[in-house]
Tab-separated table of C-alpha atoms and ligand atoms in Angstrom:
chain	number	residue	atom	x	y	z
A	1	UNK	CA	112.249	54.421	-5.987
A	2	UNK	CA	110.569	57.253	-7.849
A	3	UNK	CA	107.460	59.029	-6.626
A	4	UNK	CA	105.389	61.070	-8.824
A	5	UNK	CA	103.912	63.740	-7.194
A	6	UNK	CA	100.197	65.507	-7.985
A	7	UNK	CA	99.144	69.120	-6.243
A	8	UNK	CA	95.722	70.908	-7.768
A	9	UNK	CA	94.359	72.193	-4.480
A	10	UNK	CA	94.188	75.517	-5.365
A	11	UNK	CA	95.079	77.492	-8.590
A	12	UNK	CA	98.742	75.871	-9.622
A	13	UNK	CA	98.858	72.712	-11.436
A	14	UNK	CA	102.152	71.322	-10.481
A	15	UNK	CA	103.826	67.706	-10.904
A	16	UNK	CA	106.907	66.538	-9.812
A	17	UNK	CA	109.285	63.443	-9.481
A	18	UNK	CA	111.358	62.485	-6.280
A	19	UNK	CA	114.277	60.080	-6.040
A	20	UNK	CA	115.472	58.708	-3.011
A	21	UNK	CA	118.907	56.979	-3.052
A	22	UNK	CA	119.848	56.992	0.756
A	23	UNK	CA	119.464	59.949	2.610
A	24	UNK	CA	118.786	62.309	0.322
A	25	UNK	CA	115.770	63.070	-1.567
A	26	UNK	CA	116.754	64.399	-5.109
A	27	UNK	CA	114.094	66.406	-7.548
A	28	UNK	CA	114.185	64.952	-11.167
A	29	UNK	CA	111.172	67.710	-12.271
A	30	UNK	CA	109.418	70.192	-10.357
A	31	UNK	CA	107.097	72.312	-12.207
A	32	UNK	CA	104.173	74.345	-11.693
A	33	UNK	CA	101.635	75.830	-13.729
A	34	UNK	CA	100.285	78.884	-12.702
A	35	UNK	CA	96.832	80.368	-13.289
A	36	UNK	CA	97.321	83.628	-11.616
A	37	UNK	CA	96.665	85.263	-14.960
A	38	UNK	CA	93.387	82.894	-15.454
A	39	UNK	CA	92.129	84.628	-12.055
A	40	UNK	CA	93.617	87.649	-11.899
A	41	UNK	CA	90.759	89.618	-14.032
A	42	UNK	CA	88.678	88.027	-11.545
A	43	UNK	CA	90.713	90.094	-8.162
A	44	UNK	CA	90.610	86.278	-6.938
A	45	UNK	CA	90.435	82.292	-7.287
A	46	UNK	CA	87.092	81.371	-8.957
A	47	UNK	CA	87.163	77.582	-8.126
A	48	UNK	CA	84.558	76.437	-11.223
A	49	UNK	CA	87.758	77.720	-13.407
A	50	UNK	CA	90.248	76.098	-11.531
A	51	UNK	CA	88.903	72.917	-11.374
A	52	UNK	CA	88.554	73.229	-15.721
A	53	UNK	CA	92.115	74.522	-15.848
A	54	UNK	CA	93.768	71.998	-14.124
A	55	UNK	CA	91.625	69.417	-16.339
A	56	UNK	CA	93.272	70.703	-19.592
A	57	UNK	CA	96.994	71.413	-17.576
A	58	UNK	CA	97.853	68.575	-15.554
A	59	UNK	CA	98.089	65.206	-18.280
A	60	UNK	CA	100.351	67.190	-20.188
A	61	UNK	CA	102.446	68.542	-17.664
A	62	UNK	CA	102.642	64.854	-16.155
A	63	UNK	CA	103.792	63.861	-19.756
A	64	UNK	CA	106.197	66.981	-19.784
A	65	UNK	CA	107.631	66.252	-16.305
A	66	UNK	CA	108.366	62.270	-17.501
A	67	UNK	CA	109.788	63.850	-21.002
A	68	UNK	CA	112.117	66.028	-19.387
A	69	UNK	CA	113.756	63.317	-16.437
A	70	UNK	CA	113.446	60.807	-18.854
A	71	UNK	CA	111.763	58.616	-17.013
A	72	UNK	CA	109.179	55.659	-17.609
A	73	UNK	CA	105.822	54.716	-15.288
A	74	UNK	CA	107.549	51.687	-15.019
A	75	UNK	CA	110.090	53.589	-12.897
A	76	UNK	CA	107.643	55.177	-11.056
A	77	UNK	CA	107.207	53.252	-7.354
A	78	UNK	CA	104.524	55.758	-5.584
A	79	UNK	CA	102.212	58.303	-6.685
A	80	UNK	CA	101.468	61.340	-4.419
A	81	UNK	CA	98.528	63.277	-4.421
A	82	UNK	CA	97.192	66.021	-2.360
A	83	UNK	CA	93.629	64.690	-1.271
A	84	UNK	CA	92.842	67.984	0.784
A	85	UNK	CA	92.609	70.734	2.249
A	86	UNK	CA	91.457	72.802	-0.138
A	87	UNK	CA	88.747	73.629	-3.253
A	88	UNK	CA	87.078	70.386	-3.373
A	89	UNK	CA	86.647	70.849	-7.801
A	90	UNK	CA	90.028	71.608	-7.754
A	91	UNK	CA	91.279	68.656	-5.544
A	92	UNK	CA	89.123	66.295	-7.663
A	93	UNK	CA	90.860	66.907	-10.498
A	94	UNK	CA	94.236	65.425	-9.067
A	95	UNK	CA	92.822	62.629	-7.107
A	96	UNK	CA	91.059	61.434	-10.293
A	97	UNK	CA	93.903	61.224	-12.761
A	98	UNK	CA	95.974	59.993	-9.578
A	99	UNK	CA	94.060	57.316	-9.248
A	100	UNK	CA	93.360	56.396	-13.262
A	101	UNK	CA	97.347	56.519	-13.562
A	102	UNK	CA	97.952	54.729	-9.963
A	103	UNK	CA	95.547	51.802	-11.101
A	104	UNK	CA	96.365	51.805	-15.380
A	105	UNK	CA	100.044	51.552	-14.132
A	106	UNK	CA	99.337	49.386	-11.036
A	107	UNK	CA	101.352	51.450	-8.855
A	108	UNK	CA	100.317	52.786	-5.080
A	109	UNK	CA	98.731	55.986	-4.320
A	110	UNK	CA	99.167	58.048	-1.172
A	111	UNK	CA	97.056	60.993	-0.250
A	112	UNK	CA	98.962	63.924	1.250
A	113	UNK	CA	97.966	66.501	3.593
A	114	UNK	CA	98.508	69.483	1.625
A	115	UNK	CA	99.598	71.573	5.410
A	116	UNK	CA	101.645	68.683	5.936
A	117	UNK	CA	103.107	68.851	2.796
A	118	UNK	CA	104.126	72.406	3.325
A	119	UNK	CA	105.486	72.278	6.890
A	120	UNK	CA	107.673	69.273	5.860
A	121	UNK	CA	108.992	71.262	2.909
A	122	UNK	CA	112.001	72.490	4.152
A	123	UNK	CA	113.369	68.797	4.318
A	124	UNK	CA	113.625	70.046	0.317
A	125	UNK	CA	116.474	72.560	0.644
A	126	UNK	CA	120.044	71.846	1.142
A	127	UNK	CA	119.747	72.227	5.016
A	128	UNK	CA	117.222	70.108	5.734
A	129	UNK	CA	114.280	69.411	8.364
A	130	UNK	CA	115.500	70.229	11.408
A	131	UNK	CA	114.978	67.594	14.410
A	132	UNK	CA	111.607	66.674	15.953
A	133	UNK	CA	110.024	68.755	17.974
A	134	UNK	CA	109.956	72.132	16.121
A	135	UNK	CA	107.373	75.002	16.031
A	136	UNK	CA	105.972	75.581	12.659
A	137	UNK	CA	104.704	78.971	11.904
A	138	UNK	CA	102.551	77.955	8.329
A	139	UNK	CA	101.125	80.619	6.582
A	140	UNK	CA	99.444	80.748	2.896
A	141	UNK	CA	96.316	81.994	1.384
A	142	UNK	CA	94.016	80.071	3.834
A	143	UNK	CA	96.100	79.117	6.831
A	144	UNK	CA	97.369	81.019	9.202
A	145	UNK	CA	98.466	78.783	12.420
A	146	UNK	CA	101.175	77.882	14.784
A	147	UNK	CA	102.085	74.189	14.860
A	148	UNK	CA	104.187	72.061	17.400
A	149	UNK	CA	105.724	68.982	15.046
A	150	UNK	CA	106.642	66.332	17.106
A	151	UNK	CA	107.415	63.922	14.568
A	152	UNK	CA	105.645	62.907	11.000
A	153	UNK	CA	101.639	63.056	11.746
A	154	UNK	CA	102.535	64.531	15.398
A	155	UNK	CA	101.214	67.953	15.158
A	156	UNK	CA	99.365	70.504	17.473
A	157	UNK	CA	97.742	73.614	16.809
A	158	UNK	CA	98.993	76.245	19.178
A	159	UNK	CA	97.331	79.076	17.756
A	160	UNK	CA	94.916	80.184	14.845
A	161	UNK	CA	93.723	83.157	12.844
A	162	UNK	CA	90.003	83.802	14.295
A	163	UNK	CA	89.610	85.300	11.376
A	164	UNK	CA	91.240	85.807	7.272
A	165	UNK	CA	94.532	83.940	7.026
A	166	UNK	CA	97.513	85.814	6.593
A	167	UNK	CA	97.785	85.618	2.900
A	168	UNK	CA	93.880	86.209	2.142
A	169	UNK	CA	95.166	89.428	4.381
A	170	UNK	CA	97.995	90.781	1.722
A	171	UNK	CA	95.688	89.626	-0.976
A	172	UNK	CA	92.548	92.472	0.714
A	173	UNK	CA	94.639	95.277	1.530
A	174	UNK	CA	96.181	94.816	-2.296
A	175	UNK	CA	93.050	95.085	-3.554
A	176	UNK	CA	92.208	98.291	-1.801
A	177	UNK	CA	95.436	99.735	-3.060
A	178	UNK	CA	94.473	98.509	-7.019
A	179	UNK	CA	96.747	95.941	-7.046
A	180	UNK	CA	96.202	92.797	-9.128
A	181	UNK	CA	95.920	89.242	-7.438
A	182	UNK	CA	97.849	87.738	-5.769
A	183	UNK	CA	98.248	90.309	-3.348
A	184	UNK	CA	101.209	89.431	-1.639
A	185	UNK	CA	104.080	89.124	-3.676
A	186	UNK	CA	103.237	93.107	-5.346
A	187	UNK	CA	102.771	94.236	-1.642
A	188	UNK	CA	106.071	92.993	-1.471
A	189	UNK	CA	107.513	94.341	-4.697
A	190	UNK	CA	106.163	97.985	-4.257
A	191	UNK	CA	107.551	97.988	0.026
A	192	UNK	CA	111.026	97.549	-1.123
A	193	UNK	CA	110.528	101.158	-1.943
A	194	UNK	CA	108.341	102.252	0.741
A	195	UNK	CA	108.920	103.517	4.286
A	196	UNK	CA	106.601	101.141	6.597
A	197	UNK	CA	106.550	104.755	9.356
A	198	UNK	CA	104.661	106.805	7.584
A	199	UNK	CA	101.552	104.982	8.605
A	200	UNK	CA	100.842	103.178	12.171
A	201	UNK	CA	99.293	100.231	11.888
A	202	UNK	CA	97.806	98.269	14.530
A	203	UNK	CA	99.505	95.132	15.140
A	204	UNK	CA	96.314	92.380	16.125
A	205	UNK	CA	95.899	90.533	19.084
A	206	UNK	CA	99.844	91.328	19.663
A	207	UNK	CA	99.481	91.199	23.535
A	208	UNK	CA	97.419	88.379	23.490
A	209	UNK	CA	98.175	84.845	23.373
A	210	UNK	CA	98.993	82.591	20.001
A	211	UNK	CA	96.112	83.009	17.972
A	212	UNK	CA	95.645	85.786	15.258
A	213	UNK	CA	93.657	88.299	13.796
A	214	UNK	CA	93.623	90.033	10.496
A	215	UNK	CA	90.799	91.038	9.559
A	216	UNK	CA	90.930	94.314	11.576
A	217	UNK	CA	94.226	95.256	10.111
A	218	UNK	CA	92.217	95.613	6.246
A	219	UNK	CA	89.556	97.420	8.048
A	220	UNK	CA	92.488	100.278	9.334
A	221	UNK	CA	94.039	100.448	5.948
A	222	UNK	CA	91.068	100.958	4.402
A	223	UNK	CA	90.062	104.185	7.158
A	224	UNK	CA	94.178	105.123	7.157
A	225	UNK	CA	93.300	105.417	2.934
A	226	UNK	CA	90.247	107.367	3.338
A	227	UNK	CA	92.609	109.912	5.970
A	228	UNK	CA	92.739	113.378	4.789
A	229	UNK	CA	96.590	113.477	5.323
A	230	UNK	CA	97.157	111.293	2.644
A	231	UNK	CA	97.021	111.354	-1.145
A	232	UNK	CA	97.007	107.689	-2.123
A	233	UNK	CA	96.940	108.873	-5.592
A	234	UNK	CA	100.545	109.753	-5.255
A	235	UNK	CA	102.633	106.535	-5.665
A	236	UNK	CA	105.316	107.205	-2.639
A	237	UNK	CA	101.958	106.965	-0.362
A	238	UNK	CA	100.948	103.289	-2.023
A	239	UNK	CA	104.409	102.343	-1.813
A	240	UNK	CA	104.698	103.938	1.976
A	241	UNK	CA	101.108	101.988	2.734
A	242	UNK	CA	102.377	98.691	1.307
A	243	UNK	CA	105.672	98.565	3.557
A	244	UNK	CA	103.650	99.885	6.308
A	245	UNK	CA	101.161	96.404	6.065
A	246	UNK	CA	104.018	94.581	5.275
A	247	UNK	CA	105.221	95.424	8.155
A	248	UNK	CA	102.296	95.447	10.239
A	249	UNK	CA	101.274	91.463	9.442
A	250	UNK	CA	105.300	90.433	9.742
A	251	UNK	CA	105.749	91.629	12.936
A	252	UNK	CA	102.751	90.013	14.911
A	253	UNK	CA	103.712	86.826	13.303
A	254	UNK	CA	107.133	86.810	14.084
A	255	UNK	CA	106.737	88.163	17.301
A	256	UNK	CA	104.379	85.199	18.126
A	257	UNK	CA	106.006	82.460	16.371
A	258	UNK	CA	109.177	83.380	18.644
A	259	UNK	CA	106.509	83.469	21.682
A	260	UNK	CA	105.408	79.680	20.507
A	261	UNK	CA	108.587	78.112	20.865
A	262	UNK	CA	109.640	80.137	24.020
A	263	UNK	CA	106.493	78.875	25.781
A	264	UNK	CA	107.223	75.193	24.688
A	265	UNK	CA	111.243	75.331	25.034
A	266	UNK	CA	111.477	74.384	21.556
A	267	UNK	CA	114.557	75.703	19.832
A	268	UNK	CA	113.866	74.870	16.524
A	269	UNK	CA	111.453	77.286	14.501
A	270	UNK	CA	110.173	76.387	10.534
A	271	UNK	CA	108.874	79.096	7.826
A	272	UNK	CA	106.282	77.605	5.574
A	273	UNK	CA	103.376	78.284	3.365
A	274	UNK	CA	103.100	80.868	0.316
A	275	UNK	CA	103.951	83.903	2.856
A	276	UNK	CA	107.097	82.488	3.527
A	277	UNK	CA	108.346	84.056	0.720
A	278	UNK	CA	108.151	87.498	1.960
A	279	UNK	CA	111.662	88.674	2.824
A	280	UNK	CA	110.662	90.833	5.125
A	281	UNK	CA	109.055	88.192	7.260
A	282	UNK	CA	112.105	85.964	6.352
A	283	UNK	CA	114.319	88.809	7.710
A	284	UNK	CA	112.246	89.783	10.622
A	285	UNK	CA	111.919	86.475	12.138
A	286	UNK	CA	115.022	85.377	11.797
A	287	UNK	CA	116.455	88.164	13.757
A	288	UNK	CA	113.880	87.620	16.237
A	289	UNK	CA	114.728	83.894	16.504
A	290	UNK	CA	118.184	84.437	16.970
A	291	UNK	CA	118.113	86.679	19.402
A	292	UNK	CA	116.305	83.869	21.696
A	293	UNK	CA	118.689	81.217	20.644
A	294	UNK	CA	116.406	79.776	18.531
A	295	UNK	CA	117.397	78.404	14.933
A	296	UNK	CA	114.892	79.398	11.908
A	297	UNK	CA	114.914	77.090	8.776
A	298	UNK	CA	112.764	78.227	6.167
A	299	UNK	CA	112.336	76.399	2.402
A	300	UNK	CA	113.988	77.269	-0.759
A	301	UNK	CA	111.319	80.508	-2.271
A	302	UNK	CA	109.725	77.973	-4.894
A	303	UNK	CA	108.950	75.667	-2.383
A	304	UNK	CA	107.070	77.959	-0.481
A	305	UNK	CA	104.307	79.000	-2.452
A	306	UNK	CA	102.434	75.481	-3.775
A	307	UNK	CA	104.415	72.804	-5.278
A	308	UNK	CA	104.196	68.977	-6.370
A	309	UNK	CA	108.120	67.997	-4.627
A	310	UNK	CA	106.991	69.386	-1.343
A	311	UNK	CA	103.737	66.621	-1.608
A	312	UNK	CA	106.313	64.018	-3.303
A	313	UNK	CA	108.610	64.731	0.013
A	314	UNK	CA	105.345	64.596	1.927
A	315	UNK	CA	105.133	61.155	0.724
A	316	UNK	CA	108.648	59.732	0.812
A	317	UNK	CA	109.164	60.334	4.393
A	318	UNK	CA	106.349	58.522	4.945
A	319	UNK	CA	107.163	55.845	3.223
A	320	UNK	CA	110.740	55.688	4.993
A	321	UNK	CA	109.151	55.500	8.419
A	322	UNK	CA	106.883	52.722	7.175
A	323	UNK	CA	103.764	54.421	8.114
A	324	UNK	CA	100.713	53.202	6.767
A	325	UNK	CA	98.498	55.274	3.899
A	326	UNK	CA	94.864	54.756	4.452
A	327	UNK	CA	93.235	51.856	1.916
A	328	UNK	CA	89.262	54.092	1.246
A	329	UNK	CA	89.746	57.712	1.013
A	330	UNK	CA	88.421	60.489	-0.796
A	331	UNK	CA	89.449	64.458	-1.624
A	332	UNK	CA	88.465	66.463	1.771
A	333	UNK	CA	87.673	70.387	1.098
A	334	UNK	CA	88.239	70.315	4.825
A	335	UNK	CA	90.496	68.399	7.053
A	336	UNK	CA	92.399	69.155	10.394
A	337	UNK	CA	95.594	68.666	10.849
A	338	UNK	CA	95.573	67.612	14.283
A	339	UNK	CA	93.141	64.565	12.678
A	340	UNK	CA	95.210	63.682	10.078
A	341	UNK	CA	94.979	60.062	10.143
A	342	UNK	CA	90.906	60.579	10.188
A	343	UNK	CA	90.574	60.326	6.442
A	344	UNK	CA	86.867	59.297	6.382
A	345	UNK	CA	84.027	61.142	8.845
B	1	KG4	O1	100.668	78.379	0.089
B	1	KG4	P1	100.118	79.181	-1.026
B	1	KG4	O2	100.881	79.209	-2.321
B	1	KG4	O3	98.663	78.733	-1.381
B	1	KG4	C1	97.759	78.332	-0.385
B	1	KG4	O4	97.843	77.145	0.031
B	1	KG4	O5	96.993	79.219	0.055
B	1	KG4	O6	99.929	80.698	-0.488
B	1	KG4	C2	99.405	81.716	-1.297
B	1	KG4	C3	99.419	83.014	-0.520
B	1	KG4	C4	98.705	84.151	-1.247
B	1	KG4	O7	97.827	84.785	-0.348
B	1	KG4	C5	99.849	85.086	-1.654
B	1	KG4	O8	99.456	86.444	-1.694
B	1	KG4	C6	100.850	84.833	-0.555
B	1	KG4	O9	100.778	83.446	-0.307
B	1	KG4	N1	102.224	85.187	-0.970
B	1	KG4	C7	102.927	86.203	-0.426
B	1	KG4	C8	104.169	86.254	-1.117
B	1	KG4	N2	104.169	85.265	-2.054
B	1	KG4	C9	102.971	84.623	-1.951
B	1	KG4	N3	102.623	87.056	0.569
B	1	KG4	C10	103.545	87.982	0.893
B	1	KG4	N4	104.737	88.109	0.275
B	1	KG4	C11	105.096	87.272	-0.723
B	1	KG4	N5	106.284	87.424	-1.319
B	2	ZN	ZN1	99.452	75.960	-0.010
């Protein structure tokens, strides 16, 4: 069986097709539209043109992703969508031609939690998931939690940003150093040549507990900017500032992601969400992890940041544990995690 998978709830239009023969899941497409450079004039998403690019992006990138596996909707055995979290324009847009194709083509459609879709996503990558439980540390552009996974649609929050997420928290202090959105991935580029020492950071909430708190850590770049000491007109000092926040958001969430599965004797930790692909977090928490005997497993880069096979995946092991899909849903701008199988209020 095929699945087609659908992901619009944010700012990349991406489609992809799964194959399962066996064990294995096997990608025949996987791509993603992008419109960072749609948004990045704008320093951020602006949902209104989201919703209007993925209109105009995702038939033809459907088309393009059938075109290019060579396959026919009479293949196709599931479609996947994400039906939330996330902008609700944005997630409308998916769900909609979803369901036209779904019903036109009279084949099933399952709704996907997009968190769920991400935390699963390592099941992509050669290594695969590793076994039930594990500690999830998911972290993107609106997320920011720790989750224990107990099996498929098991999951409990263990700790929370109070405040931005750590993505939205890259994406701030980038601003205030006149980079371009996203934030995260040129933080990254310019610390590679920075030294994180030059500036001390506070590391949030670090003593305390499994929840998190970034918003604080923006507010001390800005007033470590504004410090005499420094010229932040000279690049070494942007580079030595990026590194230093870099730095500063890696370590408390490494340092409490190892905390999470020490408190619940769990020795299996997961990477996931768009700030999974920052080495340095990669690096940090891996050394971390194995020095407490605990195993990391982290997704291939692309299938960090959002994707359609991670939703597809989301799907098919679903499907092989023969749980149920809901029959009445709708797109949800919000919806827990914990309450995953609460699709209507
Ligand atoms: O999961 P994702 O693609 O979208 C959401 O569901 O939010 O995550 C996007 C977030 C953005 O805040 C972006 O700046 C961050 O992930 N990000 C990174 C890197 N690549 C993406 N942050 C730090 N380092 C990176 N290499
Ligand atoms: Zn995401």
């Amino acid at each position: 069986m095929i699945i087609l998978g659908i992901e619009t709830s944010c700012d990349e239009t991406a489609v992809a097709l799964l194959e399962h023969d066996g064990e294995k899941p096997r990608l025949l497409a996987d791509l993603v539209a992008s419109q960072v450079d749609l948004h990045a004039r704008f320093g951020g998403v602006v949902p209104e043109l989201a919703s209007r690019e993925h209109v105009r992006t995702l038939p033809p990138l459907v088309d393009q992703a059938m075109a290019e596996a060579g396959v026919r909707w009479s293949e196709i055995g599931r479609v996947a969508v994400t039906a939330g979290p996330g902008l609700m324009g944005a997630l409308l847009v998916g769900v909609s031609y979803a369901r036209g194709a779904a019903a036109v083509n009279g084949v099933p459609l399952v709704p996907i939690h997009h968190l769920e879709a991400h935390l699963l996503a390592p099941g992509l990558a050669e290594e695969g998931l590793p076994p039930f439980p594990f500690i999830c540390l998911l972290v993107s552009g609106g997320h920011t939690m720790l989750v224990r996974v107990d099996g498929l649609g098991r999951y409990r929050v263990l700790g929370q940003t109070v405040d931005d997420a750590a993505g939205e928290c890259f994406d701030k202090c980038a601003r205030l150093l006149g980079c371009g959105y996203p934030g995260g991935p040129q933080i990254a580029r310019m610390a590679q040549d920075g030294d994180a020492s030059r500036f001390a950071l506070p590391r949030p909430m670090l003593k305390r507990g499994l929840d998190f708190s970034f918003s604080g850590l923006k507010t001390a770049v800005m007033y470590a900017m504004k410090d005499g000491d420094f010229d932040m007109s000279e690049r070494q000092c942007r580079l030595d500032m990026a590194a230093a926040i870099e730095a500063a958001i890696g370590d408390v969430l490494s340092i409490k992601a190892v905390r999470a599965a020490r408190q619940q004797g769990v020795r299996h930790l997961v990477l996931a969400g768009g700030v999974a692909a920052n080495r340095y977090l990669r690096e940090r928490l891996h050394a971390l992890a194995q020095s407490s005997g605990i195993r990391l497993v982290v997704p291939d880069l692309r299938h960090c940041t959002d994707n359609a096979a991670m939703v597809a995946h989301a799907a098919w092991l679903r499907c092989q544990a023969r749980m149920r899909f809901p029959s009445a849903w709708d797109a949800r701008a919000r919806w827990e995690l914990e309450h995953l199988e609460r699709m209507q209020d």
